[in-house]
Coordinates of C-alpha atoms and ligand atoms in Angstrom, one line a residue:
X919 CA 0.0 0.0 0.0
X920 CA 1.2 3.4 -0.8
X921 CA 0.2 6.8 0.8
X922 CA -0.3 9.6 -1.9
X923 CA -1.1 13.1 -0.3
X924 CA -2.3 15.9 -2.3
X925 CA -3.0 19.4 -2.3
X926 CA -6.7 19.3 -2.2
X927 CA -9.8 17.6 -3.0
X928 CA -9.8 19.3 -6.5
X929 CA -6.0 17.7 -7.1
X930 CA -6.9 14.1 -5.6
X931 CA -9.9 13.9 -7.5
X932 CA -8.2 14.6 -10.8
X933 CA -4.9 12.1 -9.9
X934 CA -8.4 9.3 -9.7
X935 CA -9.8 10.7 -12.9
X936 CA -6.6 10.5 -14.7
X937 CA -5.8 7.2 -13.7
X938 CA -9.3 5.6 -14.7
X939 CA -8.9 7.4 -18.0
X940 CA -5.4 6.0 -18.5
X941 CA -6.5 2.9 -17.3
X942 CA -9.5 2.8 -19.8
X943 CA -6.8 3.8 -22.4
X944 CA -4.6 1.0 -21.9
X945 CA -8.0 -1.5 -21.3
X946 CA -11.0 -0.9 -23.0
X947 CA -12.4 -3.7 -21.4
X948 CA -11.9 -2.1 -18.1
X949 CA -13.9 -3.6 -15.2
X950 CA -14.3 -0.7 -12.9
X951 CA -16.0 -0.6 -9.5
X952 CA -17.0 3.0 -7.6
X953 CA -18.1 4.0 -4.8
X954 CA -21.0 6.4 -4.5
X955 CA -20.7 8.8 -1.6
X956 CA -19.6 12.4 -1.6
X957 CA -15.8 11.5 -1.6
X958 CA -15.8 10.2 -5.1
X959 CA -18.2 12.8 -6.6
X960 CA -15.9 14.9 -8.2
X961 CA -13.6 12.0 -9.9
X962 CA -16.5 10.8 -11.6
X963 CA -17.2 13.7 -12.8
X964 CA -14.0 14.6 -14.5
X965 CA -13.8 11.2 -15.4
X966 CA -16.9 11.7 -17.1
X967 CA -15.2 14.7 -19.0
X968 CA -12.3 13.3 -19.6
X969 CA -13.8 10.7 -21.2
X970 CA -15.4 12.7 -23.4
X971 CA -13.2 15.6 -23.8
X972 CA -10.4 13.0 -25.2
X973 CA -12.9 11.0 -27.1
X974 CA -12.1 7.6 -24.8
X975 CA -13.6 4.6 -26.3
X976 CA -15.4 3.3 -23.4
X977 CA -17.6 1.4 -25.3
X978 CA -16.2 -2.0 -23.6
X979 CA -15.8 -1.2 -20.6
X980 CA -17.8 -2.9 -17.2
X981 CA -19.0 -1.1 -14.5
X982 CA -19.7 -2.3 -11.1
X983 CA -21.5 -0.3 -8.2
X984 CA -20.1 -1.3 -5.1
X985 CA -23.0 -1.2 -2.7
X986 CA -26.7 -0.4 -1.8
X987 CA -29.0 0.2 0.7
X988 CA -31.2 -2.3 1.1
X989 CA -34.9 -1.2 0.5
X990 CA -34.7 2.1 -1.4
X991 CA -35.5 2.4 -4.7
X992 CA -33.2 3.0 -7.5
X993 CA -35.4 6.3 -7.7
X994 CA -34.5 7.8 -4.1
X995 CA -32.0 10.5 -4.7
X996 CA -30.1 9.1 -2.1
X997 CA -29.6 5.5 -3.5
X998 CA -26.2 4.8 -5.1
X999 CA -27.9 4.1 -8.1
X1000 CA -29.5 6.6 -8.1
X1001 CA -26.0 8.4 -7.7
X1002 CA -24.2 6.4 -10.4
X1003 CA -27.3 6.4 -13.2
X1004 CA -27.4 10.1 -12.5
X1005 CA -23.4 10.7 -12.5
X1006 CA -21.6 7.7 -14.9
X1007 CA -24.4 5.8 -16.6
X1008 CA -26.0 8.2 -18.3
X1009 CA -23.6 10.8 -18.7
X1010 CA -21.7 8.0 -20.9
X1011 CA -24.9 6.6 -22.0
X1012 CA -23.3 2.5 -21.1
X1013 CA -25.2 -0.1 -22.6
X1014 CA -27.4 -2.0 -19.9
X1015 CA -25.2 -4.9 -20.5
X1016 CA -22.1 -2.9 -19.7
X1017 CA -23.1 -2.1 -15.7
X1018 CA -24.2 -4.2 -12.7
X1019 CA -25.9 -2.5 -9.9
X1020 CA -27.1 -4.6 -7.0
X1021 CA -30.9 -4.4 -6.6
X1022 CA -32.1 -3.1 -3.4
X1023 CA -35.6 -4.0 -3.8
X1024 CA -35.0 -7.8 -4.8
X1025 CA -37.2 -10.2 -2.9
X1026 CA -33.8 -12.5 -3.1
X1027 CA -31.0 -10.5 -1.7
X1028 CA -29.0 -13.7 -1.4
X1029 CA -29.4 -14.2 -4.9
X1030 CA -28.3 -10.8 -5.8
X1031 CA -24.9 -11.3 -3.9
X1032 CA -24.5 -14.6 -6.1
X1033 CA -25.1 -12.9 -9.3
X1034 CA -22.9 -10.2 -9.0
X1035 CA -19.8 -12.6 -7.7
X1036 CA -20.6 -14.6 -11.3
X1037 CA -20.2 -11.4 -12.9
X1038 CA -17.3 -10.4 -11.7
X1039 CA -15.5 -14.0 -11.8
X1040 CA -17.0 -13.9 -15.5
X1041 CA -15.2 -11.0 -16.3
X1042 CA -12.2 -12.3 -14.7
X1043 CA -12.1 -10.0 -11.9
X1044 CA -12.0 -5.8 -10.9
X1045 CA -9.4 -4.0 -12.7
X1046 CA -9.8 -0.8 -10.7
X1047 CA -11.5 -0.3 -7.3
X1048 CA -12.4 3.5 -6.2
X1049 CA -13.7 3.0 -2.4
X1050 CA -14.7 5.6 0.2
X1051 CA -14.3 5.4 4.2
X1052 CA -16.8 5.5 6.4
X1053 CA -16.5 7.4 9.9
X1054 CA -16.1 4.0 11.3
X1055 CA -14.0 2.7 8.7
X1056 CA -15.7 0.9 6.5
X1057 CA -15.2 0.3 3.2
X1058 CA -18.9 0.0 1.1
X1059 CA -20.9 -1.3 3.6
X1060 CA -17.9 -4.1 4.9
X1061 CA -18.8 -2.9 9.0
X1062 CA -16.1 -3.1 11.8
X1063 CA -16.2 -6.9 12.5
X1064 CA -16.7 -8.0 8.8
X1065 CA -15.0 -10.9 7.4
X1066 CA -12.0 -10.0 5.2
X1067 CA -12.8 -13.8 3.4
X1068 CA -16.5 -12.1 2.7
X1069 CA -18.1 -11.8 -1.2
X1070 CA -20.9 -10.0 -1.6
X1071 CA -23.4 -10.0 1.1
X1072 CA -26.0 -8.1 2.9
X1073 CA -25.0 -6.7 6.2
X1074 CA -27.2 -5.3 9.4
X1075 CA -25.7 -1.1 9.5
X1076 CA -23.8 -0.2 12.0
X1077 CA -24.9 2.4 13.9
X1078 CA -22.6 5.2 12.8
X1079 CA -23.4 4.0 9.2
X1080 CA -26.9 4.5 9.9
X1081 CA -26.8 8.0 11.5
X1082 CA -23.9 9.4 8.9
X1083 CA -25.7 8.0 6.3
X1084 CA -29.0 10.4 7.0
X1085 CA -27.0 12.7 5.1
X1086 CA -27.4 11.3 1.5
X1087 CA -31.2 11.6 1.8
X1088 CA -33.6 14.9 1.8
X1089 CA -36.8 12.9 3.5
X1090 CA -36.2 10.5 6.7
X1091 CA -36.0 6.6 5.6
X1092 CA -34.6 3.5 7.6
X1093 CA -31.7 2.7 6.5
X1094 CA -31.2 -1.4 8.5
X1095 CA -29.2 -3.1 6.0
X1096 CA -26.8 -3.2 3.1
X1097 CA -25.6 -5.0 0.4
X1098 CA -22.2 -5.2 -0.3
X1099 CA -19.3 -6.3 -2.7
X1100 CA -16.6 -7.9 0.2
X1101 CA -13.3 -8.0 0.7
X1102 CA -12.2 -11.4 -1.3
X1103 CA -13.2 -8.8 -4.5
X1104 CA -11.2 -5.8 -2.9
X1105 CA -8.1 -7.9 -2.4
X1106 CA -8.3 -9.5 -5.8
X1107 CA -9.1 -6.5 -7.7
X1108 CA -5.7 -5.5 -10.0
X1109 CA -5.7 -1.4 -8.1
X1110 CA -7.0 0.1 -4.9
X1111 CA -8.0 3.3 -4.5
X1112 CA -9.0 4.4 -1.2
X1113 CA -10.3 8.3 -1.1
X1114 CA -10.4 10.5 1.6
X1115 CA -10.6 14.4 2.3
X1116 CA -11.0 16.6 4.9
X1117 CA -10.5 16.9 8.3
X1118 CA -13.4 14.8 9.4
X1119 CA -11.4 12.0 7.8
X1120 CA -8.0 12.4 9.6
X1121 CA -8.5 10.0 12.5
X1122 CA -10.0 7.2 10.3
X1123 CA -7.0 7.5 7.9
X1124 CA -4.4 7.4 10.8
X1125 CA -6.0 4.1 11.7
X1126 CA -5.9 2.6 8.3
X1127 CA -2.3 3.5 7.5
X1128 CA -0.7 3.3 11.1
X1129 CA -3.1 1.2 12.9
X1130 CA -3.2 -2.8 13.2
X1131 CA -4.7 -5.1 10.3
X1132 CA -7.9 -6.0 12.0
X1133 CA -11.6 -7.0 11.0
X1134 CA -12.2 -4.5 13.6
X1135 CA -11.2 -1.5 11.7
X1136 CA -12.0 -2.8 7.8
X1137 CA -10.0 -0.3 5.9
X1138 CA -6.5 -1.2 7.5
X1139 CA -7.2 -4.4 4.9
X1140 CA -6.3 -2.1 2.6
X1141 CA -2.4 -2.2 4.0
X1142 CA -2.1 -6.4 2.9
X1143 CA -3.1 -5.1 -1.0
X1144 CA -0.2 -5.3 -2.8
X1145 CA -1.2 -2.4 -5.0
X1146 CA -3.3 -0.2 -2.8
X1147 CA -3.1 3.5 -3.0
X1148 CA -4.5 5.6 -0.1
X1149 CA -5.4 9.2 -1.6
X1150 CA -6.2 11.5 0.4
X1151 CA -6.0 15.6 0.9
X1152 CA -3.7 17.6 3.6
X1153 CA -6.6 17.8 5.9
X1154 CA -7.5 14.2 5.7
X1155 CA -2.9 13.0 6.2
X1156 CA -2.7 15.8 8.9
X1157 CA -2.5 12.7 11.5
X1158 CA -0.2 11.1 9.8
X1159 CA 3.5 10.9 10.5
X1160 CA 4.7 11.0 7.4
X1161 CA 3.3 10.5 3.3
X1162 CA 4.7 10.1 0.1
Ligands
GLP1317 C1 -21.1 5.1 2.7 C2 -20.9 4.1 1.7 C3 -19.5 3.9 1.3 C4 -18.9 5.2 1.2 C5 -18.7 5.7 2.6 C6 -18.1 7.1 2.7 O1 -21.9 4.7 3.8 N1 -21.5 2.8 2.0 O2 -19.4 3.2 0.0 O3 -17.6 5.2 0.6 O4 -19.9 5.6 3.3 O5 -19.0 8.1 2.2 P1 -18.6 9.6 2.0 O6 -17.7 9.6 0.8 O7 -19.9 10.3 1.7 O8 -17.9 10.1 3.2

């Protein structure tokens, strides 16, 4: 894992960008999987510009959504889907065939969790992986005490998850559960990218990068990736003792 400190949100969000657009350069069969949340807002959208400001063929590439809350509707303006049909999909107009978004409202939630491992062993893995952190350090909805063997599954919320996560939504819903891409995908996927900014962020990066590798604290997994990158702003490293 590497530590890459930047300037500001503006400057870490454009070091992502670039590197999906490179990425998508090199691969045009790209699997990528994002993270909604307000942490990786701005890289998809100047990946979104990149994309089309350079004329990227991204005509092969797969998406993958990396988590839901369980219940809402695809419509809710809070959903991820609702975050990445509204930011990524069409923006770039993909194919239905070309993203996979878990389905909330599915009567089958195990069933969802199978289909979208067979995806992703079908295409032969993630290439890229843009995650968030949660204040409690989780990583999609993989909770403090989550197995770092898990695939996708559907989690109860912890608390903090629950209460944080009021934020994304305009009217009050219950938020109980998630579903959730695991940590088996995150350690097999090809390149990490952990976001974080501001100073509300600072303690829960310290732990990842300087604290112990425990199911206790999910991100610190992301110190055992061989090719993990931890990208954060000056607010979010000011714990830190020292950053590349
Ligand atoms: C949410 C999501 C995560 C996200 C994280 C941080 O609950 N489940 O996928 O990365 O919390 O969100 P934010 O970027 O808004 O701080």
């Amino acid at each position: 894992m590497k530590v890459l400190s930047f300037k500001n949100y503006q400057s870490l969000s454009d070091f992502a960008a670039t590197e999906i657009a490179n990425a998508i350069k090199n691969k045009p069969s790209l699997v990528l999987c994002l993270a909604s949340g307000d942490t990786p807002k701005l890289t998809v959208e100047l990946l979104v510009k990149k994309i089309k400001d350079q004329k990227i063929d991204h005509s092969a590439i797969t998406f993958i959504g990396l988590d839901e809350w369980v219940g809402l509707p695809p419509e809710n303006t809070g959903s991820c889907h609702y975050f990445f049909q509204s930011k990524l999909i069409e923006p770039l107009q993909l194919k239905p065939s070309q993203y996979f978004l878990f389905n909330a409202l599915a009567n089958d939630l195990q069933n969802e969790c199978i289909e979208m491992d067979q995806v992703i062993d079908q295409k032969k893995g993630i290439d890229i992986m843009l995650v968030g952190i949660g204040m409690n350090g989780h990583i999609g909805f993989n909770e403090p005490g989550s197995s770092f063997n898990n695939l996708s599954h559907v989690i109860e919320l912890d608390e903090v998850t629950k209460s944080v996560g009021k934020k994304y939504f305009t009217e009050q819903v219950e938020l109980s559960q998630g579903i959730t891409l695991g940590f088996k995908h995150l350690m097999n996927a090809g390149k990490v990218f952990l976001m974080a900014n501001g100073i509300k962020k600072a303690d829960v990066i310290k732990k990842t990068v300087d604290g112990p590798v425990t199911e206790d604290f999910p991100a610190s997994i992301m110190q055992k990736h061989q090719n993990g990158f931890v990208l954060i702003d000056e607010e979010a490293a000011s714990l830190l003792n020292k950053t590349a």
